[in-house]
XYZ file of C-alpha atoms in Angstrom:
664
model
C 0.000 0.000 0.000
C 2.840 2.349 0.831
C 4.587 1.658 -2.452
C 1.379 2.158 -4.364
C 0.661 5.416 -2.581
C 4.159 6.693 -3.245
C 3.852 5.723 -6.904
C 0.505 7.578 -7.199
C 1.960 10.719 -5.633
C 4.931 10.656 -7.992
C 2.538 10.146 -10.902
C 0.487 13.192 -9.866
C 3.675 15.238 -9.510
C 4.808 14.154 -12.963
C 1.442 15.023 -14.413
C 1.497 18.410 -12.626
C 5.045 19.049 -13.837
C 4.091 18.041 -17.371
C 1.059 20.333 -17.195
C 3.239 23.188 -15.954
C 5.772 22.600 -18.711
C 2.985 22.392 -21.258
C 1.482 25.612 -19.878
C 4.880 27.327 -20.031
C 5.384 26.060 -23.568
C 1.900 27.214 -24.501
C 2.474 30.645 -22.983
C 5.848 30.896 -24.722
C 4.303 29.800 -28.011
C 1.444 32.244 -27.629
C 3.873 34.993 -26.674
C 6.057 34.288 -29.689
C 3.074 34.009 -32.014
C 1.543 37.179 -30.646
C 4.783 39.073 -30.997
C 5.235 37.849 -34.549
C 1.619 38.659 -35.414
C 1.916 42.123 -33.928
C 5.042 42.758 -35.891
C 3.485 41.759 -39.177
C -0.036 43.134 -38.708
C 0.376 46.342 -36.759
C -0.191 48.297 -39.927
C -3.603 46.652 -40.254
C -4.308 47.479 -36.589
C -3.519 51.086 -37.329
C -5.833 50.962 -40.333
C -8.596 49.451 -38.196
C -8.134 52.190 -35.613
C -8.391 54.767 -38.376
C -11.580 53.137 -39.718
C -13.059 53.040 -36.210
C -12.274 56.727 -35.847
C -14.130 57.622 -39.051
C -16.935 55.252 -38.034
C -17.320 57.168 -34.749
C -17.567 60.371 -36.769
C -20.147 58.785 -39.067
C -22.175 57.489 -36.087
C -22.007 60.931 -34.473
C -23.388 62.405 -37.711
C -26.207 59.850 -37.832
C -27.046 60.482 -34.151
C -27.163 64.243 -34.751
C -29.357 63.870 -37.820
C -31.641 61.368 -36.054
C -32.787 64.288 -33.906
C -33.803 66.011 -37.152
C -36.120 63.078 -37.903
C -37.623 63.210 -34.392
C -38.328 66.954 -34.803
C -39.894 66.381 -38.245
C -42.056 63.564 -36.895
C -43.248 65.737 -33.986
C -44.151 68.774 -36.116
C -45.796 66.713 -38.899
C -48.506 65.440 -36.509
C -49.656 68.871 -35.256
C -53.382 69.288 -35.896
C -52.847 73.040 -36.273
C -50.196 72.482 -39.011
C -52.559 70.048 -40.754
C -55.245 72.749 -40.813
C -52.736 75.379 -41.969
C -51.543 73.266 -44.921
C -55.159 72.298 -45.739
C -56.131 75.977 -45.879
C -58.388 75.794 -42.823
C -58.452 78.416 -40.058
C -55.294 78.031 -37.993
C -52.669 80.081 -36.138
C -50.228 82.184 -38.213
C -47.061 80.697 -39.622
C -44.904 82.236 -36.843
C -46.845 80.118 -34.323
C -45.282 76.970 -35.816
C -41.874 78.125 -36.967
C -40.296 80.890 -34.902
C -36.558 81.509 -35.047
C -36.218 80.417 -31.437
C -37.985 77.083 -31.945
C -36.002 76.343 -35.153
C -32.695 77.132 -33.406
C -33.645 74.846 -30.504
C -33.995 71.860 -32.853
C -31.093 72.964 -35.140
C -33.280 73.298 -38.237
C -31.876 75.579 -40.973
C -34.587 75.144 -43.619
C -38.326 74.343 -43.510
C -40.277 73.398 -46.638
C -43.837 72.096 -46.974
C -46.189 71.448 -49.878
C -49.837 70.465 -49.941
C -51.224 67.489 -51.868
C -51.688 69.667 -54.953
C -47.946 70.413 -55.045
C -48.409 74.017 -53.896
C -45.574 75.265 -51.677
C -47.149 76.564 -48.440
C -44.035 76.951 -46.282
C -40.456 77.792 -47.261
C -38.316 79.357 -44.546
C -34.614 79.427 -43.729
C -32.455 80.706 -40.890
C -29.247 80.291 -42.885
C -27.569 83.613 -43.599
C -30.097 85.631 -41.554
C -29.572 87.930 -38.624
C -30.233 86.943 -34.985
C -33.891 86.080 -34.319
C -34.879 86.338 -38.014
C -36.233 83.915 -40.590
C -36.693 84.552 -44.294
C -37.566 82.861 -47.542
C -34.739 80.821 -49.133
C -32.833 82.300 -52.031
C -34.339 81.981 -55.499
C -31.660 79.434 -56.374
C -32.540 77.365 -53.279
C -36.247 77.586 -54.129
C -35.535 76.391 -57.654
C -33.508 73.470 -56.313
C -36.316 72.466 -53.925
C -38.838 72.657 -56.771
C -36.644 70.306 -58.810
C -36.467 67.846 -55.899
C -40.223 68.098 -55.140
C -41.416 64.824 -56.812
C -38.618 62.864 -55.158
C -39.294 64.432 -51.741
C -43.008 63.619 -51.883
C -42.177 59.994 -52.722
C -39.690 59.854 -49.829
C -42.438 60.877 -47.353
C -44.515 57.722 -48.076
C -43.642 55.347 -46.601
C -42.023 57.430 -43.850
C -38.458 56.461 -42.944
C -36.136 57.490 -40.142
C -33.218 57.698 -42.613
C -31.826 61.171 -43.227
C -30.841 61.987 -46.821
C -28.559 64.579 -48.326
C -29.401 67.140 -51.003
C -27.080 69.279 -53.113
C -28.172 72.881 -52.653
C -26.737 76.176 -53.912
C -25.891 77.028 -50.267
C -24.127 73.718 -49.576
C -24.991 70.189 -48.506
C -28.396 69.910 -46.827
C -29.358 66.932 -44.627
C -33.127 66.463 -44.822
C -35.892 64.492 -43.129
C -39.285 64.184 -44.853
C -42.625 63.211 -43.309
C -46.272 63.248 -44.426
C -48.425 65.841 -42.609
C -51.055 63.932 -40.592
C -53.524 64.629 -37.831
C -52.605 63.646 -34.283
C -56.173 63.690 -32.856
C -57.794 61.396 -35.451
C -56.687 59.211 -38.382
C -57.078 60.531 -41.873
C -55.300 61.206 -45.163
C -52.122 63.251 -45.398
C -52.518 66.992 -46.030
C -49.117 67.304 -47.673
C -45.383 66.845 -47.118
C -43.107 68.472 -44.486
C -39.313 68.649 -44.830
C -36.776 69.851 -42.244
C -33.213 70.546 -43.386
C -29.887 71.012 -41.606
C -26.809 72.302 -43.465
C -23.416 70.598 -43.009
C -21.895 73.908 -41.921
C -19.376 74.829 -39.240
C -21.860 74.454 -36.361
C -22.656 70.822 -37.262
C -18.955 69.968 -37.783
C -18.188 71.343 -34.283
C -20.920 69.142 -32.778
C -19.448 66.105 -34.571
C -16.018 66.875 -33.090
C -17.469 67.138 -29.576
C -19.465 63.916 -29.924
C -16.796 61.745 -31.582
C -13.863 63.344 -29.703
C -11.997 63.399 -33.034
C -10.958 66.198 -35.383
C -13.436 66.409 -38.264
C -13.374 68.234 -41.588
C -15.714 68.203 -44.587
C -14.814 68.628 -48.268
C -17.628 69.415 -50.711
C -17.694 67.651 -54.093
C -19.116 69.096 -57.274
C -21.699 67.365 -59.453
C -18.899 65.363 -61.124
C -17.534 64.091 -57.807
C -14.485 66.387 -57.848
C -13.463 68.251 -54.669
C -14.128 71.957 -54.515
C -10.750 72.515 -52.757
C -7.326 71.069 -53.405
C -6.698 67.641 -51.802
C -3.685 65.280 -51.634
C -2.982 63.243 -54.759
C -3.943 59.964 -53.047
C -7.345 61.382 -52.155
C -7.815 62.725 -55.690
C -6.989 59.318 -57.198
C -9.385 57.615 -54.808
C -12.191 60.038 -55.685
C -11.558 59.486 -59.359
C -12.283 55.731 -59.092
C -14.298 55.350 -55.840
C -14.069 51.575 -55.731
C -14.820 51.878 -52.001
C -16.433 54.610 -49.930
C -13.584 54.625 -47.333
C -9.909 55.543 -47.649
C -7.141 55.180 -45.045
C -4.258 57.480 -45.997
C -1.037 56.227 -44.321
C 1.555 58.385 -46.075
C 2.317 60.565 -43.030
C 4.500 58.787 -40.425
C 2.992 60.846 -37.597
C -0.726 60.524 -38.398
C -3.258 58.417 -40.222
C -5.927 60.300 -42.158
C -9.239 58.556 -42.881
C -11.916 59.666 -45.362
C -15.479 58.529 -46.053
C -17.744 59.571 -48.943
C -21.373 60.532 -48.265
C -23.828 60.316 -51.154
C -26.923 62.378 -51.978
C -30.469 61.090 -52.590
C -29.476 60.129 -56.127
C -26.499 58.038 -54.965
C -23.910 60.541 -56.236
C -20.915 61.566 -54.086
C -21.615 64.893 -52.430
C -19.204 65.382 -49.496
C -16.126 63.777 -47.925
C -15.795 63.568 -44.131
C -12.212 63.269 -42.862
C -10.555 62.635 -39.495
C -7.006 61.998 -38.251
C -5.467 59.533 -35.745
C -2.065 60.082 -34.159
C 0.322 57.165 -34.884
C 2.718 57.936 -32.028
C 0.352 56.525 -29.421
C -0.064 53.362 -31.472
C 3.695 52.902 -31.785
C 4.085 53.215 -28.024
C 1.280 50.751 -27.569
C 3.020 48.262 -29.870
C 6.174 48.284 -27.754
C 4.209 48.041 -24.508
C 2.016 45.172 -25.734
C 5.118 43.237 -26.820
C 6.380 43.098 -23.201
C 3.115 42.633 -21.315
C 1.141 40.398 -23.691
C 2.111 37.256 -21.751
C 0.843 38.674 -18.463
C -2.365 40.065 -19.964
C -3.181 37.087 -22.163
C -5.248 35.260 -19.534
C -7.075 38.412 -18.411
C -7.648 39.797 -21.873
C -10.651 37.630 -22.701
C -12.276 38.376 -19.323
C -11.715 42.115 -19.725
C -13.131 42.086 -23.245
C -16.211 40.169 -22.116
C -16.688 42.544 -19.185
C -16.223 45.642 -21.330
C -18.578 44.365 -23.991
C -21.147 43.522 -21.335
C -20.868 46.984 -19.801
C -20.939 48.633 -23.214
C -23.984 46.614 -24.241
C -25.712 47.534 -20.991
C -24.824 51.197 -21.503
C -26.296 51.086 -25.023
C -29.469 49.443 -23.741
C -29.758 51.984 -20.928
C -29.201 54.857 -23.354
C -31.831 53.533 -25.755
C -34.258 53.013 -22.858
C -33.549 56.542 -21.596
C -34.221 57.986 -25.056
C -37.521 56.064 -25.294
C -38.415 57.181 -21.776
C -37.645 60.808 -22.655
C -39.813 60.666 -25.785
C -42.652 59.012 -23.838
C -42.298 61.654 -21.115
C -42.486 64.470 -23.673
C -45.614 62.989 -25.239
C -47.152 62.423 -21.792
C -46.396 66.012 -20.706
C -47.960 67.281 -23.929
C -51.122 65.273 -23.198
C -51.200 66.289 -19.511
C -50.941 69.974 -20.446
C -54.328 69.606 -22.142
C -55.958 67.467 -19.411
C -57.444 68.271 -16.012
C -55.440 66.332 -13.420
C -58.411 65.724 -11.089
C -61.139 64.530 -13.465
C -59.149 63.501 -16.539
C -61.357 65.732 -18.711
C -59.917 68.193 -21.242
C -59.085 71.524 -19.626
C -59.610 75.174 -20.567
C -56.419 75.286 -22.675
C -57.561 72.278 -24.739
C -60.986 73.889 -25.259
C -59.415 77.133 -26.465
C -57.308 75.216 -29.000
C -60.048 72.823 -30.189
C -63.167 75.028 -30.219
C -62.131 77.133 -33.274
C -61.689 73.909 -35.282
C -65.098 72.622 -34.162
C -66.665 75.938 -35.200
C -64.953 75.741 -38.591
C -66.291 72.202 -39.088
C -69.815 73.291 -38.097
C -69.639 76.169 -40.593
C -68.430 73.823 -43.307
C -71.088 71.142 -42.632
C -73.952 73.580 -42.008
C -74.669 72.168 -38.524
C -75.249 73.847 -35.155
C -72.949 73.857 -32.150
C -73.943 74.670 -28.577
C -71.948 75.579 -25.460
C -73.530 74.567 -22.157
C -71.715 76.351 -19.315
C -72.409 74.532 -15.997
C -71.849 75.642 -12.427
C -72.681 73.397 -9.459
C -74.984 75.291 -7.077
C -73.780 75.598 -3.462
C -70.720 73.415 -4.093
C -68.771 75.509 -1.557
C -71.017 74.144 1.188
C -69.815 70.599 0.422
C -66.152 71.607 0.659
C -66.805 73.510 3.879
C -68.857 70.772 5.565
C -67.310 67.531 4.235
C -63.819 68.671 3.286
C -62.008 69.167 0.007
C -61.328 65.423 -0.377
C -65.049 64.698 -0.551
C -65.486 67.686 -2.870
C -62.840 66.265 -5.231
C -64.541 62.853 -5.271
C -67.855 64.548 -6.038
C -66.262 66.469 -8.937
C -64.893 63.216 -10.377
C -68.338 61.627 -10.115
C -69.945 64.670 -11.784
C -67.377 64.491 -14.601
C -68.257 60.815 -15.150
C -72.010 61.611 -15.182
C -71.483 64.427 -17.692
C -69.421 62.221 -19.979
C -72.021 59.422 -19.773
C -74.985 61.714 -20.468
C -73.523 63.319 -23.614
C -72.886 61.946 -27.091
C -69.541 60.387 -27.994
C -68.761 63.195 -30.443
C -69.490 65.908 -27.846
C -66.755 67.480 -25.720
C -66.879 67.768 -21.908
C -64.379 70.228 -20.373
C -63.575 71.164 -16.798
C -62.950 74.907 -16.749
C -61.805 74.941 -13.126
C -63.373 74.729 -9.672
C -66.968 73.504 -10.027
C -67.418 74.868 -13.568
C -67.769 72.620 -16.633
C -68.478 73.223 -20.313
C -70.230 70.768 -22.625
C -69.687 71.406 -26.341
C -72.575 69.730 -28.188
C -71.714 69.250 -31.865
C -73.385 68.009 -35.050
C -76.753 69.488 -33.998
C -79.405 69.681 -36.750
C -81.020 72.709 -35.079
C -80.997 74.641 -31.817
C -84.199 73.030 -30.509
C -82.391 69.851 -29.428
C -80.181 71.785 -27.011
C -83.051 72.059 -24.529
C -83.310 68.242 -24.319
C -79.522 67.980 -23.848
C -79.688 70.404 -20.904
C -82.616 68.503 -19.397
C -80.748 65.218 -19.804
C -77.678 66.630 -18.037
C -79.745 68.002 -15.159
C -81.583 64.665 -14.813
C -78.286 62.737 -14.786
C -76.832 64.962 -12.060
C -80.059 64.890 -10.015
C -79.580 61.168 -9.227
C -77.961 61.054 -5.743
C -74.215 60.356 -5.700
C -72.764 58.313 -2.845
C -69.768 60.134 -1.339
C -68.291 58.653 1.839
C -71.602 56.981 2.681
C -73.642 60.128 2.090
C -76.099 60.499 -0.808
C -75.490 63.918 -2.346
C -77.626 65.488 -5.065
C -76.019 67.952 -7.428
C -78.084 70.791 -8.876
C -76.446 72.707 -11.741
C -77.170 76.112 -13.186
C -76.612 76.097 -16.960
C -76.029 78.921 -19.414
C -76.346 78.103 -23.118
C -75.088 79.802 -26.279
C -75.655 78.403 -29.771
C -73.529 78.820 -32.897
C -73.989 80.725 -35.152
C -76.799 82.929 -33.827
C -75.126 83.698 -30.468
C -71.599 84.283 -31.732
C -69.265 83.655 -34.633
C -66.116 82.777 -32.676
C -65.077 80.890 -29.563
C -64.584 83.986 -27.396
C -68.075 85.340 -28.102
C -69.757 81.978 -27.502
C -67.979 81.454 -24.172
C -68.776 85.010 -23.071
C -72.471 84.689 -23.966
C -72.775 81.250 -22.321
C -71.248 82.767 -19.167
C -73.775 85.635 -19.271
C -76.614 83.108 -19.650
C -75.206 81.180 -16.663
C -75.189 84.398 -14.624
C -78.844 84.917 -15.546
C -79.704 81.333 -14.539
C -78.158 81.923 -11.119
C -79.929 85.252 -10.823
C -83.260 83.521 -11.487
C -83.004 81.189 -8.549
C -80.358 78.654 -9.637
C -81.158 75.055 -10.600
C -82.312 75.996 -14.119
C -80.907 76.521 -17.598
C -81.130 79.682 -19.658
C -80.441 80.361 -23.326
C -78.476 83.471 -24.124
C -80.636 86.410 -25.186
C -79.239 89.765 -26.371
C -81.193 91.623 -23.694
C -79.194 89.755 -21.023
C -76.259 91.995 -21.860
C -78.305 95.083 -21.045
C -79.557 93.607 -17.752
C -76.058 92.542 -16.774
C -74.608 95.936 -17.625
C -77.406 97.610 -15.660
C -76.736 95.366 -12.678
C -72.978 95.936 -12.797
C -73.561 99.676 -13.173
C -75.846 99.686 -10.160
C -73.220 97.794 -8.159
C -70.534 100.357 -9.076
C -72.919 103.197 -8.209
C -73.674 101.562 -4.855
C -69.965 101.408 -4.037
C -69.642 105.093 -4.892
C -72.745 105.847 -2.810
C -71.015 104.356 0.234
C -67.921 106.453 -0.438
C -69.964 109.623 -1.127
C -72.266 109.178 1.881
C -75.408 109.065 -0.301
C -77.146 106.450 1.902
C -79.458 107.688 4.646
C -81.243 105.995 7.531
C -84.950 106.521 8.213
C -86.777 105.354 11.344
C -90.160 103.660 11.177
C -92.048 103.720 14.514
C -93.780 100.669 16.006
C -96.881 101.472 18.159
C -98.642 99.668 20.990
C -102.238 99.514 19.675
C -103.732 99.694 23.179
C -101.800 102.740 24.426
C -100.881 104.185 20.995
C -97.411 104.799 22.359
C -94.215 104.348 20.348
C -92.482 101.249 21.730
C -89.628 100.868 19.213
C -88.190 102.060 15.925
C -86.971 100.162 12.874
C -83.939 101.549 11.040
C -84.441 101.497 7.258
C -81.652 102.359 4.780
C -82.561 104.596 1.853
C -80.591 105.628 -1.235
C -80.994 108.836 -3.147
C -78.289 109.539 -5.711
C -76.474 112.848 -6.096
C -78.831 113.888 -8.904
C -81.872 113.215 -6.677
C -82.893 109.841 -8.153
C -84.473 107.542 -5.585
C -83.336 103.874 -5.762
C -85.728 101.583 -3.839
C -84.264 98.957 -1.469
C -85.866 96.185 -3.537
C -83.366 97.027 -6.304
C -80.130 97.615 -4.471
C -80.383 95.280 -1.433
C -80.259 92.030 -3.546
C -77.245 93.427 -5.419
C -75.580 94.293 -2.135
C -76.207 90.718 -0.920
C -74.665 89.148 -4.035
C -71.642 91.457 -4.201
C -70.858 91.381 -0.475
C -71.502 95.121 -0.058
C -74.247 94.238 2.430
C -71.553 93.901 5.117
C -70.370 97.501 4.610
C -73.979 98.757 4.400
C -74.830 96.922 7.637
C -71.878 98.500 9.445
C -72.864 101.905 7.996
C -76.460 101.584 9.308
C -75.339 100.263 12.687
C -72.988 103.224 13.248
C -75.647 105.752 12.176
C -78.178 104.185 14.570
C -75.740 104.360 17.496
C -74.870 107.977 16.686
C -78.583 108.880 16.418
C -79.338 107.257 19.789
C -76.439 109.181 21.300
C -77.788 112.458 19.873
C -81.327 111.784 21.204
C -79.802 110.935 24.575
C -77.919 114.271 24.691
C -81.179 116.098 23.811
C -82.894 114.228 26.703
C -85.519 112.735 24.419
C -87.303 109.548 25.505
C -85.292 106.594 24.153
C -86.855 103.457 22.666
C -85.043 100.443 21.170
C -84.066 100.630 17.502
C -84.009 97.410 15.454
C -81.441 96.940 12.689
C -81.679 94.384 9.861
C -78.663 92.087 9.591
C -77.781 89.523 6.927
C -76.149 86.095 7.078
C -72.970 87.534 5.531
C -72.548 89.834 8.546
C -72.558 86.800 10.814
C -69.833 85.231 8.663
C -67.641 88.325 8.200
C -68.206 90.518 11.268
C -67.936 89.860 15.043
C -71.256 91.682 15.667
C -71.233 91.543 19.449
C -67.745 93.065 19.624
C -68.670 95.767 17.083
C -71.897 96.713 18.927
C -70.145 96.778 22.311
C -67.322 98.973 20.969
C -69.754 101.387 19.251
C -71.980 101.675 22.333
C -68.978 102.423 24.505
C -67.620 104.923 21.955
C -70.807 107.016 21.699
C -71.962 106.439 25.296
C -75.253 104.550 24.921
C -76.690 101.350 26.354
C -76.043 98.450 23.937
C -79.416 96.924 24.865
C -81.125 99.771 22.944
C -79.956 98.165 19.671
C -82.107 95.223 18.553
C -81.507 93.043 15.524
C -83.853 91.597 12.905
C -82.962 88.473 10.917
C -85.024 86.579 8.399
C -86.590 83.233 9.236
C -84.438 81.455 6.620
C -81.251 82.904 8.170
C -82.390 81.903 11.657
C -83.029 78.313 10.515
C -79.488 77.764 9.251
C -78.495 76.786 12.787
C -74.712 76.923 12.229
C -72.492 76.942 15.302
C -70.933 80.249 14.225
C -74.330 81.920 13.857
C -75.746 80.540 17.111
C -72.654 81.776 18.954
C -73.026 85.248 17.449
C -76.735 85.438 18.401
C -75.977 84.338 21.973
C -73.247 86.988 22.268
C -75.748 89.675 21.168
C -78.273 88.405 23.748
C -75.592 88.670 26.420
C -75.313 92.397 25.592
C -79.033 92.793 26.280
C -80.054 93.064 22.614
C -83.226 91.378 21.415
C -83.303 89.170 18.298
C -86.428 89.641 16.148
C -87.553 87.270 13.361
C -88.543 89.018 10.127
C -90.453 87.519 7.125
C -91.850 84.847 9.452
């Protein structure tokens, strides 16, 4: 057993020694082979490095021009541009193509034709002053006209490839796309082309991206360079058996050239770059000495680098897709209400002119129904804004469900919505649409276990009789909504021209009432209350009266409701209260018999004014007993039973004032 074990150990040692010798021989052989191969093929390595350098330049050019395609694709799906090219109402040309927007996307030339071949857009920033755009030169326009059939064919089918054109101003990289609608499918309205010249600015971007020196040499129509070039380059251009040339004549540098061709396949420009050979020579000497040590790790490093590079490419591509998706999402969100998901005011302002143009073309009617939810503030105040938001989402869903698929429902903000009813045969059907909306919202909505009923006020304007443009229709629908609220809420009103006069009269009266407060035009009269048994005066009621500076008498039935709606009732109430206290003080100084004076107060005064504190301060200021001032409130105000109001009434009672119920 011992002999056998010793023999096995020796055998393993021999095998290990043989393996080591074989490994040493293999390493030596690999080292020798590698050194020999490097010696014989380093020139090809240099050529490969030069080709990789020009390939990086070419990839940098393709990456730069790929952005041109993305910009063309984005602009070609604008609904407004579609309408502009089709000859429909649309924003002016500067809305689409300002100098600032063209500079941001590095576009030097814009050209568009409609389906009839008519040029509708031709602009250039090349050769213009800062902030300016102008029409291309006549020579450039003639060149584009010559290319027109080819460009229109290039747009269908659309391709992400960027082509080159020979222009009088130089080489123009172009991207061509059909002009389509974004909002709905349909035929193309024409062809859009964006162009970017291979000028100094683009060459500088290529140098920054590829980290290599770059130059461009233009070729004439016969493929000859416009400037003098080395003889080797001239011979290569004369034959062009290959599109790449590595020029190794200089011992210090390698110069690499690649030919780019125009849309017709003819040479149009030569891109060139240089690679320093000194670094490669140093690398050759270094690799000769360290190749044995790095041989085992080389494969692992290459695999790791390729894996990291592949991951970086994937991450970059994913980031680019994410950025494009984010841009599209932001564009959609800018036109959507974040709470309800409905289109917002901005989307309505952009879309409504197109809907009006379609209605005019088709001879149909269009109606705007402007909705406001009555007393919605009470829900926010009592249940909280979270419940109010859930109610708004439910209302949005009801509105969308109760209108036709081709109608538009918009949230204008707060509790205001607009329904744009389209394709109407006549204006009579609008009444049924309003009734249907009110019926849909009248069904109780469950919010946090509470059944809430929503009552809307609706103002309606109809195209074309109530306005010829979007601004007029929205304004008139808003006026009709104001009238609906003024007539008791919970109803719908069609716009009538006389509503303008009533609204102006009401607003004028409100302004005059504000001036009346400033000019001290309001007066207080006192109506006595008698005891029928003794015929003695037991109290007085303070009544506010308004006579304007020109002597016109305005009855309370006209200005008190306006004061309530505008909030001026609070100032009028304070005005009357101070006059009553001053009058009581004057009667007291004249030693006249004093009786209580009742003052009318509104709900708004309870909400805005600490009445008890105001009365106590006034009584102390003028030196009267606060119990001489009584207060009258309406039955409806007394029945509101809010904690704030009950507290205010109790504080007045504590001063000795009596609370009287009016309109019982």
